mmCIF file of C-alpha atoms and ligand atoms in Angstrom:
data_model
loop_
_atom_site.group_PDB
_atom_site.id
_atom_site.type_symbol
_atom_site.label_atom_id
_atom_site.label_comp_id
_atom_site.label_asym_id
_atom_site.label_seq_id
_atom_site.Cartn_x
_atom_site.Cartn_y
_atom_site.Cartn_z
ATOM 1 C CA UNK A 27 -1.562 -27.457 27.712
ATOM 2 C CA UNK A 28 -4.486 -25.106 27.918
ATOM 3 C CA UNK A 29 -3.802 -22.433 30.454
ATOM 4 C CA UNK A 30 -7.046 -21.068 31.788
ATOM 5 C CA UNK A 31 -5.296 -17.850 32.734
ATOM 6 C CA UNK A 32 -5.382 -16.964 29.006
ATOM 7 C CA UNK A 33 -9.141 -16.776 29.243
ATOM 8 C CA UNK A 34 -8.956 -13.552 31.213
ATOM 9 C CA UNK A 35 -7.270 -11.967 28.169
ATOM 10 C CA UNK A 36 -9.411 -10.915 25.208
ATOM 11 C CA UNK A 37 -8.284 -10.642 21.616
ATOM 12 C CA UNK A 38 -10.397 -8.569 19.215
ATOM 13 C CA UNK A 39 -10.378 -9.949 15.738
ATOM 14 C CA UNK A 40 -12.504 -10.553 12.662
ATOM 15 C CA UNK A 41 -11.551 -10.809 9.013
ATOM 16 C CA UNK A 42 -13.922 -7.895 8.550
ATOM 17 C CA UNK A 43 -11.357 -5.617 10.170
ATOM 18 C CA UNK A 44 -9.291 -6.064 7.001
ATOM 19 C CA UNK A 45 -11.823 -4.039 5.088
ATOM 20 C CA UNK A 46 -10.427 -0.858 6.562
ATOM 21 C CA UNK A 47 -8.384 -0.269 3.438
ATOM 22 C CA UNK A 48 -7.933 2.992 1.551
ATOM 23 C CA UNK A 49 -6.653 1.435 -1.683
ATOM 24 C CA UNK A 50 -4.386 -1.401 -2.781
ATOM 25 C CA UNK A 51 -1.162 0.579 -2.769
ATOM 26 C CA UNK A 52 -1.778 2.390 0.545
ATOM 27 C CA UNK A 53 0.882 1.707 3.215
ATOM 28 C CA UNK A 54 -1.776 1.104 5.930
ATOM 29 C CA UNK A 55 -2.447 -2.544 5.315
ATOM 30 C CA UNK A 56 -4.462 -4.548 7.836
ATOM 31 C CA UNK A 57 -3.227 -7.795 6.295
ATOM 32 C CA UNK A 58 -0.649 -7.411 9.077
ATOM 33 C CA UNK A 59 -3.469 -8.146 11.520
ATOM 34 C CA UNK A 60 -4.322 -11.444 9.860
ATOM 35 C CA UNK A 61 -0.601 -12.343 9.729
ATOM 36 C CA UNK A 62 -0.276 -11.684 13.446
ATOM 37 C CA UNK A 63 -3.438 -13.500 14.439
ATOM 38 C CA UNK A 64 -2.508 -16.582 12.448
ATOM 39 C CA UNK A 65 0.969 -16.509 13.917
ATOM 40 C CA UNK A 66 -0.453 -16.432 17.416
ATOM 41 C CA UNK A 67 -2.943 -19.233 16.713
ATOM 42 C CA UNK A 68 -0.103 -21.307 15.270
ATOM 43 C CA UNK A 69 1.909 -20.893 18.485
ATOM 44 C CA UNK A 70 -1.018 -22.421 20.416
ATOM 45 C CA UNK A 71 -0.799 -19.515 22.875
ATOM 46 C CA UNK A 72 -3.898 -17.768 21.544
ATOM 47 C CA UNK A 73 -7.029 -19.849 21.819
ATOM 48 C CA UNK A 74 -9.950 -19.423 19.387
ATOM 49 C CA UNK A 75 -12.335 -18.910 22.375
ATOM 50 C CA UNK A 76 -10.421 -15.805 23.362
ATOM 51 C CA UNK A 77 -11.320 -14.019 20.117
ATOM 52 C CA UNK A 78 -13.873 -11.269 20.461
ATOM 53 C CA UNK A 79 -15.783 -10.258 17.340
ATOM 54 C CA UNK A 80 -16.071 -6.494 16.963
ATOM 55 C CA UNK A 81 -19.462 -4.815 16.727
ATOM 56 C CA UNK A 82 -20.136 -1.459 15.076
ATOM 57 C CA UNK A 83 -19.897 1.568 17.357
ATOM 58 C CA UNK A 84 -23.156 3.532 17.344
ATOM 59 C CA UNK A 85 -23.346 7.203 16.307
ATOM 60 C CA UNK A 86 -23.904 8.141 19.946
ATOM 61 C CA UNK A 87 -20.709 6.427 20.871
ATOM 62 C CA UNK A 88 -18.741 8.077 18.084
ATOM 63 C CA UNK A 89 -20.185 11.402 19.243
ATOM 64 C CA UNK A 90 -18.387 10.999 22.575
ATOM 65 C CA UNK A 91 -15.371 12.406 20.696
ATOM 66 C CA UNK A 92 -16.321 13.095 17.080
ATOM 67 C CA UNK A 93 -18.379 15.972 15.685
ATOM 68 C CA UNK A 94 -21.831 15.284 14.239
ATOM 69 C CA UNK A 95 -20.984 16.992 10.928
ATOM 70 C CA UNK A 96 -17.820 14.977 10.572
ATOM 71 C CA UNK A 97 -19.648 11.644 11.063
ATOM 72 C CA UNK A 98 -22.195 12.762 8.452
ATOM 73 C CA UNK A 99 -19.331 13.508 6.038
ATOM 74 C CA UNK A 100 -17.806 10.063 6.575
ATOM 75 C CA UNK A 101 -21.210 8.502 5.866
ATOM 76 C CA UNK A 102 -21.435 10.507 2.657
ATOM 77 C CA UNK A 103 -17.907 9.425 1.711
ATOM 78 C CA UNK A 104 -18.945 5.810 2.384
ATOM 79 C CA UNK A 105 -21.349 6.035 -0.522
ATOM 80 C CA UNK A 106 -19.203 8.220 -2.765
ATOM 81 C CA UNK A 107 -21.583 11.184 -2.441
ATOM 82 C CA UNK A 108 -19.283 13.689 -0.768
ATOM 83 C CA UNK A 109 -18.637 17.060 -2.384
ATOM 84 C CA UNK A 110 -15.146 18.297 -3.022
ATOM 85 C CA UNK A 111 -15.543 21.081 -0.491
ATOM 86 C CA UNK A 112 -16.768 18.669 2.157
ATOM 87 C CA UNK A 113 -13.884 16.265 1.409
ATOM 88 C CA UNK A 114 -11.368 19.054 1.783
ATOM 89 C CA UNK A 115 -12.917 20.347 5.014
ATOM 90 C CA UNK A 116 -12.755 16.927 6.678
ATOM 91 C CA UNK A 117 -9.328 15.787 5.461
ATOM 92 C CA UNK A 118 -10.687 13.296 2.939
ATOM 93 C CA UNK A 119 -9.155 14.838 -0.156
ATOM 94 C CA UNK A 120 -5.638 13.783 0.771
ATOM 95 C CA UNK A 121 -3.922 10.648 -0.459
ATOM 96 C CA UNK A 122 -3.379 9.560 3.175
ATOM 97 C CA UNK A 123 -7.103 9.374 4.033
ATOM 98 C CA UNK A 124 -8.791 8.912 0.675
ATOM 99 C CA UNK A 125 -12.443 7.936 0.802
ATOM 100 C CA UNK A 126 -13.348 4.281 0.280
ATOM 101 C CA UNK A 127 -16.587 2.367 0.013
ATOM 102 C CA UNK A 128 -18.355 1.742 3.367
ATOM 103 C CA UNK A 129 -15.628 3.604 5.173
ATOM 104 C CA UNK A 130 -18.056 4.592 7.934
ATOM 105 C CA UNK A 131 -18.977 0.990 8.803
ATOM 106 C CA UNK A 132 -15.377 -0.241 8.535
ATOM 107 C CA UNK A 133 -14.140 2.590 10.739
ATOM 108 C CA UNK A 134 -17.014 2.268 13.249
ATOM 109 C CA UNK A 135 -16.211 -1.447 13.539
ATOM 110 C CA UNK A 136 -12.689 -0.614 14.748
ATOM 111 C CA UNK A 137 -14.187 1.570 17.482
ATOM 112 C CA UNK A 138 -16.840 -1.006 18.320
ATOM 113 C CA UNK A 139 -14.198 -3.685 18.852
ATOM 114 C CA UNK A 140 -12.518 -1.480 21.413
ATOM 115 C CA UNK A 141 -15.768 -0.735 23.228
ATOM 116 C CA UNK A 142 -16.745 -4.414 23.391
ATOM 117 C CA UNK A 143 -13.376 -5.176 24.988
ATOM 118 C CA UNK A 144 -13.732 -2.219 27.383
ATOM 119 C CA UNK A 145 -17.121 -3.512 28.560
ATOM 120 C CA UNK A 146 -15.754 -7.003 29.176
ATOM 121 C CA UNK A 147 -12.895 -5.602 31.250
ATOM 122 C CA UNK A 148 -15.165 -3.310 33.240
ATOM 123 C CA UNK A 149 -17.637 -6.144 33.983
ATOM 124 C CA UNK A 150 -14.755 -8.238 35.339
ATOM 125 C CA UNK A 151 -15.218 -10.895 32.691
ATOM 126 C CA UNK A 152 -11.694 -10.121 31.421
ATOM 127 C CA UNK A 153 -8.654 -8.489 33.098
ATOM 128 C CA UNK A 154 -7.057 -7.194 29.950
ATOM 129 C CA UNK A 155 -7.039 -7.545 26.177
ATOM 130 C CA UNK A 156 -5.713 -6.300 22.925
ATOM 131 C CA UNK A 157 -7.218 -4.796 19.797
ATOM 132 C CA UNK A 158 -4.364 -4.685 17.317
ATOM 133 C CA UNK A 159 -6.667 -3.577 14.516
ATOM 134 C CA UNK A 160 -7.230 -0.355 16.457
ATOM 135 C CA UNK A 161 -4.928 2.450 17.521
ATOM 136 C CA UNK A 162 -5.980 5.150 15.048
ATOM 137 C CA UNK A 163 -4.425 7.929 17.059
ATOM 138 C CA UNK A 164 -4.221 10.697 14.469
ATOM 139 C CA UNK A 165 -7.998 11.070 13.905
ATOM 140 C CA UNK A 166 -9.210 14.378 15.228
ATOM 141 C CA UNK A 167 -12.733 15.068 16.552
ATOM 142 C CA UNK A 168 -13.692 16.730 13.253
ATOM 143 C CA UNK A 169 -11.093 15.655 10.758
ATOM 144 C CA UNK A 170 -9.441 12.529 9.268
ATOM 145 C CA UNK A 171 -5.671 12.497 9.471
ATOM 146 C CA UNK A 172 -2.687 10.176 8.986
ATOM 147 C CA UNK A 173 -4.606 7.101 7.830
ATOM 148 C CA UNK A 174 -7.085 7.476 10.699
ATOM 149 C CA UNK A 175 -10.867 8.085 10.379
ATOM 150 C CA UNK A 176 -12.367 7.516 13.846
ATOM 151 C CA UNK A 177 -10.094 7.639 16.878
ATOM 152 C CA UNK A 178 -10.920 4.398 18.623
ATOM 153 C CA UNK A 179 -8.530 5.147 21.499
ATOM 154 C CA UNK A 180 -10.083 8.544 22.221
ATOM 155 C CA UNK A 181 -13.667 7.250 21.965
ATOM 156 C CA UNK A 182 -12.787 4.348 24.295
ATOM 157 C CA UNK A 183 -11.147 6.658 26.808
ATOM 158 C CA UNK A 184 -14.194 8.968 26.904
ATOM 159 C CA UNK A 185 -16.520 5.927 27.021
ATOM 160 C CA UNK A 186 -14.645 4.691 30.091
ATOM 161 C CA UNK A 187 -14.920 8.113 31.703
ATOM 162 C CA UNK A 188 -18.598 8.627 30.910
ATOM 163 C CA UNK A 189 -19.946 5.153 31.481
ATOM 164 C CA UNK A 190 -17.594 3.881 34.199
ATOM 165 C CA UNK A 191 -16.126 7.026 35.801
ATOM 166 C CA UNK A 192 -12.588 5.846 35.175
ATOM 167 C CA UNK A 193 -9.324 7.805 35.263
ATOM 168 C CA UNK A 194 -7.742 6.789 32.001
ATOM 169 C CA UNK A 195 -4.055 6.897 31.080
ATOM 170 C CA UNK A 196 -3.077 6.564 27.410
ATOM 171 C CA UNK A 197 0.515 5.430 26.787
ATOM 172 C CA UNK A 198 1.433 5.845 23.139
ATOM 173 C CA UNK A 199 4.744 4.415 21.927
ATOM 174 C CA UNK A 200 4.073 4.657 18.178
ATOM 175 C CA UNK A 201 6.862 6.438 16.262
ATOM 176 C CA UNK A 202 4.436 9.267 15.467
ATOM 177 C CA UNK A 203 2.979 11.685 17.978
ATOM 178 C CA UNK A 204 -0.472 10.602 19.206
ATOM 179 C CA UNK A 205 -1.916 14.006 18.273
ATOM 180 C CA UNK A 206 -5.581 13.155 17.711
ATOM 181 C CA UNK A 207 -5.824 11.581 21.144
ATOM 182 C CA UNK A 208 -3.899 14.444 22.775
ATOM 183 C CA UNK A 209 -6.069 17.200 21.255
ATOM 184 C CA UNK A 210 -9.254 15.325 22.152
ATOM 185 C CA UNK A 211 -8.351 15.571 25.849
ATOM 186 C CA UNK A 212 -6.081 18.641 25.981
ATOM 187 C CA UNK A 213 -8.322 20.448 28.407
ATOM 188 C CA UNK A 214 -9.530 17.373 30.267
ATOM 189 C CA UNK A 215 -8.503 16.107 33.655
ATOM 190 C CA UNK A 216 -9.880 12.563 33.486
ATOM 191 C CA UNK A 217 -7.762 11.340 30.586
ATOM 192 C CA UNK A 218 -4.020 11.678 30.693
ATOM 193 C CA UNK A 219 -2.123 11.288 27.381
ATOM 194 C CA UNK A 220 1.521 10.277 27.322
ATOM 195 C CA UNK A 221 3.284 9.949 23.975
ATOM 196 C CA UNK A 222 6.889 9.051 23.204
ATOM 197 C CA UNK A 223 7.738 9.468 19.525
ATOM 198 C CA UNK A 224 10.226 10.607 16.930
ATOM 199 C CA UNK A 225 10.463 14.403 17.099
ATOM 200 C CA UNK A 226 7.990 16.282 14.929
ATOM 201 C CA UNK A 227 10.843 18.294 13.499
ATOM 202 C CA UNK A 228 11.183 15.702 10.741
ATOM 203 C CA UNK A 229 8.116 13.538 10.949
ATOM 204 C CA UNK A 230 4.335 13.718 10.578
ATOM 205 C CA UNK A 231 2.310 15.205 12.270
ATOM 206 C CA UNK A 232 4.904 17.717 13.492
ATOM 207 C CA UNK A 233 3.408 18.197 16.966
ATOM 208 C CA UNK A 234 4.303 16.561 20.288
ATOM 209 C CA UNK A 235 6.859 19.067 21.595
ATOM 210 C CA UNK A 236 7.684 18.558 25.277
ATOM 211 C CA UNK A 237 6.155 21.953 26.081
ATOM 212 C CA UNK A 238 2.690 20.681 25.053
ATOM 213 C CA UNK A 239 1.384 19.860 28.527
ATOM 214 C CA UNK A 240 -2.375 20.402 28.364
ATOM 215 C CA UNK A 241 -4.448 23.490 29.132
ATOM 216 C CA UNK A 242 -6.840 24.762 31.780
ATOM 217 C CA UNK A 243 -7.865 21.919 34.093
ATOM 218 C CA UNK A 244 -6.014 19.549 31.741
ATOM 219 C CA UNK A 245 -2.730 21.313 32.384
ATOM 220 C CA UNK A 246 -0.105 18.752 33.365
ATOM 221 C CA UNK A 247 -2.218 15.891 32.049
ATOM 222 C CA UNK A 248 -0.314 15.672 28.730
ATOM 223 C CA UNK A 249 3.258 14.507 28.529
ATOM 224 C CA UNK A 250 5.275 14.402 25.298
ATOM 225 C CA UNK A 251 8.706 12.807 24.869
ATOM 226 C CA UNK A 252 10.003 13.681 21.398
ATOM 227 C CA UNK A 253 13.093 11.586 20.599
ATOM 228 C CA UNK A 254 15.907 12.218 18.177
ATOM 229 C CA UNK A 255 15.784 10.442 14.826
ATOM 230 C CA UNK A 256 17.957 7.315 14.835
ATOM 231 C CA UNK A 257 17.347 6.622 18.516
ATOM 232 C CA UNK A 258 18.454 3.051 19.329
ATOM 233 C CA UNK A 259 17.089 0.349 21.688
ATOM 234 C CA UNK A 260 18.865 1.154 24.917
ATOM 235 C CA UNK A 261 18.165 4.865 24.734
ATOM 236 C CA UNK A 262 14.528 4.297 23.790
ATOM 237 C CA UNK A 263 13.846 1.902 26.665
ATOM 238 C CA UNK A 264 15.707 3.966 29.240
ATOM 239 C CA UNK A 265 14.032 7.218 28.212
ATOM 240 C CA UNK A 266 10.635 5.519 28.153
ATOM 241 C CA UNK A 267 11.044 4.001 31.644
ATOM 242 C CA UNK A 268 12.357 7.186 33.092
ATOM 243 C CA UNK A 269 9.504 9.321 31.829
ATOM 244 C CA UNK A 270 6.504 6.966 32.009
ATOM 245 C CA UNK A 271 6.882 5.748 35.575
ATOM 246 C CA UNK A 272 6.468 9.163 37.278
ATOM 247 C CA UNK A 273 3.373 9.762 35.152
ATOM 248 C CA UNK A 274 1.655 6.537 36.257
ATOM 249 C CA UNK A 275 2.617 7.113 39.903
ATOM 250 C CA UNK A 276 1.312 10.649 39.946
ATOM 251 C CA UNK A 277 -1.864 10.247 37.867
ATOM 252 C CA UNK A 278 -2.990 6.966 39.542
ATOM 253 C CA UNK A 279 -5.081 5.740 36.600
ATOM 254 C CA UNK A 280 -7.897 3.182 37.018
ATOM 255 C CA UNK A 281 -7.101 1.726 33.614
ATOM 256 C CA UNK A 282 -4.330 2.022 31.017
ATOM 257 C CA UNK A 283 -4.834 2.144 27.227
ATOM 258 C CA UNK A 284 -1.607 1.618 25.270
ATOM 259 C CA UNK A 285 -0.981 2.360 21.612
ATOM 260 C CA UNK A 286 1.511 -0.128 20.193
ATOM 261 C CA UNK A 287 2.527 1.184 16.831
ATOM 262 C CA UNK A 288 5.643 -0.699 15.853
ATOM 263 C CA UNK A 289 7.078 1.846 13.417
ATOM 264 C CA UNK A 290 10.132 2.715 15.577
ATOM 265 C CA UNK A 291 11.740 -0.353 13.987
ATOM 266 C CA UNK A 292 14.753 0.430 11.788
ATOM 267 C CA UNK A 293 13.150 -1.438 8.914
ATOM 268 C CA UNK A 294 9.987 0.651 8.983
ATOM 269 C CA UNK A 295 9.737 2.533 5.695
ATOM 270 C CA UNK A 296 7.950 5.629 7.056
ATOM 271 C CA UNK A 297 10.081 6.739 10.053
ATOM 272 C CA UNK A 298 13.703 7.402 10.960
ATOM 273 C CA UNK A 299 14.145 5.519 14.191
ATOM 274 C CA UNK A 300 16.806 2.900 14.706
ATOM 275 C CA UNK A 301 15.258 0.415 17.168
ATOM 276 C CA UNK A 302 14.992 -3.339 16.695
ATOM 277 C CA UNK A 303 12.544 -5.991 17.851
ATOM 278 C CA UNK A 304 14.313 -5.877 21.203
ATOM 279 C CA UNK A 305 12.582 -2.599 22.053
ATOM 280 C CA UNK A 306 9.308 -3.683 20.497
ATOM 281 C CA UNK A 307 9.350 -6.880 22.554
ATOM 282 C CA UNK A 308 10.121 -5.075 25.816
ATOM 283 C CA UNK A 309 7.705 -2.159 25.567
ATOM 284 C CA UNK A 310 4.455 -4.059 26.147
ATOM 285 C CA UNK A 311 5.961 -5.892 29.140
ATOM 286 C CA UNK A 312 6.846 -2.563 30.733
ATOM 287 C CA UNK A 313 3.304 -1.315 30.260
ATOM 288 C CA UNK A 314 1.898 -4.638 31.514
ATOM 289 C CA UNK A 315 3.922 -4.423 34.709
ATOM 290 C CA UNK A 316 2.781 -0.837 35.247
ATOM 291 C CA UNK A 317 -0.835 -2.008 34.924
ATOM 292 C CA UNK A 318 -0.207 -4.878 37.348
ATOM 293 C CA UNK A 319 1.225 -2.438 39.886
ATOM 294 C CA UNK A 320 -1.152 0.504 39.486
ATOM 295 C CA UNK A 321 -4.459 -0.531 37.911
ATOM 296 C CA UNK A 322 -5.053 -4.075 39.229
ATOM 297 C CA UNK A 323 -4.006 -5.251 35.814
ATOM 298 C CA UNK A 324 -6.720 -3.336 33.930
ATOM 299 C CA UNK A 325 -5.229 -2.740 30.533
ATOM 300 C CA UNK A 326 -6.219 -2.449 26.887
ATOM 301 C CA UNK A 327 -3.500 -2.644 24.263
ATOM 302 C CA UNK A 328 -4.163 -1.228 20.786
ATOM 303 C CA UNK A 329 -2.196 -1.526 17.553
ATOM 304 C CA UNK A 330 -1.154 1.566 15.617
ATOM 305 C CA UNK A 331 1.408 2.142 12.915
ATOM 306 C CA UNK A 332 3.729 -0.452 11.479
ATOM 307 C CA UNK A 333 4.405 -0.554 7.733
ATOM 308 C CA UNK A 334 6.817 -3.421 7.363
ATOM 309 C CA UNK A 335 3.993 -5.890 7.505
ATOM 310 C CA UNK A 336 5.970 -9.080 6.828
ATOM 311 C CA UNK A 337 9.214 -8.723 8.659
ATOM 312 C CA UNK A 338 8.343 -6.579 11.629
ATOM 313 C CA UNK A 339 4.672 -6.355 12.547
ATOM 314 C CA UNK A 340 3.616 -9.994 13.128
ATOM 315 C CA UNK A 341 6.485 -10.797 15.491
ATOM 316 C CA UNK A 342 6.274 -7.458 17.318
ATOM 317 C CA UNK A 343 2.489 -7.520 17.773
ATOM 318 C CA UNK A 344 2.578 -11.109 18.927
ATOM 319 C CA UNK A 345 4.526 -9.868 21.921
ATOM 320 C CA UNK A 346 1.835 -7.314 22.726
ATOM 321 C CA UNK A 347 -0.423 -10.317 23.264
ATOM 322 C CA UNK A 348 2.286 -12.419 24.975
ATOM 323 C CA UNK A 349 2.857 -9.649 27.543
ATOM 324 C CA UNK A 350 -0.831 -9.750 28.435
ATOM 325 C CA UNK A 351 -0.785 -13.423 29.235
ATOM 326 C CA UNK A 352 2.615 -13.196 31.018
ATOM 327 C CA UNK A 353 4.247 -15.401 28.414
ATOM 328 C CA UNK A 354 8.012 -14.684 28.321
ATOM 329 C CA UNK A 355 9.644 -13.086 25.263
ATOM 330 C CA UNK A 356 9.990 -15.723 22.549
ATOM 331 C CA UNK A 357 13.166 -16.996 20.928
ATOM 332 C CA UNK A 358 13.959 -19.723 18.422
ATOM 333 C CA UNK A 359 11.955 -20.767 15.415
ATOM 334 C CA UNK A 360 8.582 -19.395 14.344
ATOM 335 C CA UNK A 361 5.859 -22.015 13.808
ATOM 336 C CA UNK A 362 6.699 -23.763 10.561
ATOM 337 C CA UNK A 363 3.054 -23.873 9.503
ATOM 338 C CA UNK A 364 2.977 -20.060 9.478
ATOM 339 C CA UNK A 365 6.200 -19.638 7.570
ATOM 340 C CA UNK A 366 5.247 -22.230 4.978
ATOM 341 C CA UNK A 367 1.801 -20.755 4.434
ATOM 342 C CA UNK A 368 2.811 -17.141 4.104
ATOM 343 C CA UNK A 369 6.048 -17.459 2.180
ATOM 344 C CA UNK A 370 3.906 -18.080 -0.873
ATOM 345 C CA UNK A 371 2.328 -14.638 -0.488
ATOM 346 C CA UNK A 372 5.229 -12.541 0.876
ATOM 347 C CA UNK A 373 7.037 -10.318 -1.624
ATOM 348 C CA UNK A 374 10.089 -10.490 0.671
ATOM 349 C CA UNK A 375 11.827 -13.322 2.463
ATOM 350 C CA UNK A 376 9.914 -14.156 5.658
ATOM 351 C CA UNK A 377 11.757 -14.341 8.986
ATOM 352 C CA UNK A 378 12.131 -17.870 10.365
ATOM 353 C CA UNK A 379 13.018 -16.966 13.928
ATOM 354 C CA UNK A 380 11.639 -14.647 16.613
ATOM 355 C CA UNK A 381 14.970 -12.831 16.909
ATOM 356 C CA UNK A 382 15.897 -9.956 14.568
ATOM 357 C CA UNK A 383 18.631 -11.048 12.189
ATOM 358 C CA UNK A 384 20.242 -7.550 12.066
ATOM 359 C CA UNK A 385 22.233 -8.355 8.959
ATOM 360 C CA UNK A 386 21.184 -5.048 7.476
ATOM 361 C CA UNK A 387 21.280 -2.996 10.679
ATOM 362 C CA UNK A 388 23.282 0.213 10.432
ATOM 363 C CA UNK A 389 25.002 1.455 13.530
ATOM 364 C CA UNK A 390 24.853 5.252 13.623
ATOM 365 C CA UNK A 391 28.070 7.148 14.313
ATOM 366 C CA UNK A 392 26.199 9.823 16.297
ATOM 367 C CA UNK A 393 24.670 7.382 18.801
ATOM 368 C CA UNK A 394 26.340 9.023 21.820
ATOM 369 C CA UNK A 395 25.173 12.469 20.895
ATOM 370 C CA UNK A 396 21.652 11.199 20.130
ATOM 371 C CA UNK A 397 21.445 9.298 23.417
ATOM 372 C CA UNK A 398 22.732 12.257 25.406
ATOM 373 C CA UNK A 399 20.085 14.520 23.887
ATOM 374 C CA UNK A 400 17.339 12.026 24.732
ATOM 375 C CA UNK A 401 18.481 11.652 28.349
ATOM 376 C CA UNK A 402 18.692 15.380 28.742
ATOM 377 C CA UNK A 403 15.122 15.731 27.534
ATOM 378 C CA UNK A 404 13.975 12.921 29.870
ATOM 379 C CA UNK A 405 15.609 14.747 32.742
ATOM 380 C CA UNK A 406 13.890 17.996 31.811
ATOM 381 C CA UNK A 407 10.484 16.325 31.592
ATOM 382 C CA UNK A 408 10.807 14.414 34.840
ATOM 383 C CA UNK A 409 12.142 17.322 36.831
ATOM 384 C CA UNK A 410 9.347 19.555 35.622
ATOM 385 C CA UNK A 411 6.940 16.832 36.565
ATOM 386 C CA UNK A 412 8.478 16.191 39.987
ATOM 387 C CA UNK A 413 8.510 19.895 40.828
ATOM 388 C CA UNK A 414 4.859 20.213 39.871
ATOM 389 C CA UNK A 415 3.861 17.218 41.973
ATOM 390 C CA UNK A 416 5.675 18.426 45.116
HETATM 391 ZN ZN1 LIG B 16 3.088 5.730 13.527
#
């Protein structure tokens, strides 16, 4: 039952993307990408001919966002010839972003994958696509941060502006603030960055306050929606819908780039949100329908965070892809082939169904108060935005 409609959706993947790995015990583990890709292939809904092999981004492409001296430092780190001072200056002395062999190539490949997909969408060969190995939203123009070396989203956004004169909207629903992308375009009017995340009061990187709105000609082209810790599904989705729709309507993007970190899940070990797969399944469909309405469907979906690589990421990211091909949200059993193969490797019990089991879900007593705070913030953001637009 090959559906040719799939063929207008691209899927960036190569086993080489798994080489982006700081060290064996680091929480950022791209094995999740292989798990997701095999799950999708096993459903029969992702066809091998849709897979796009990533190329390496060139230095000129990286320079669209990143500083020359930073790229040089990453190249030095690639070969283990970086000085301590240089490592400290560029954020490579921290456990989060420790240098690893060939880190330049492996990071440039993530960016190259995104650019390949962008070219295919702009040429009309594809309508949309996803690059779940990308989404490294903390990388700054001149500094590594939060597991991120090169910011593939920011480079792609600038590439789309420079090469194709696009108005680009970035919608970031990762649990962490998309700070690297935001600061790359803080004084820019062609790229709008929207980020909904757990408040920086308690979580890395600490920024993303709702008063961060851009500067100079970029003023009003940054929107931040910092949510309370322990926010649950209904409040997340409502707050997201309420704040993202006015942004898309007002900015009128030519293309949307979305960052689909899945670390708002209650089982994610690094954050304090209380959402389930229900939210993670709905979010990409909301973004897809915005793209259908406002950008003629032009849409690139990236990955991002997600540190429960067995029980959360593969099912959640599968729905990023499913939303792109207009496949409804899945229910029932996962492909048996996938479960049987990976249960031998998983250190935890693998899920058997698409639905979250919720046997270990904790309902928070303060839900009402948390929800009320989120809605109040959404109101504040949208009324500021409405007033500005009128
Ligand atoms: Zn994150």
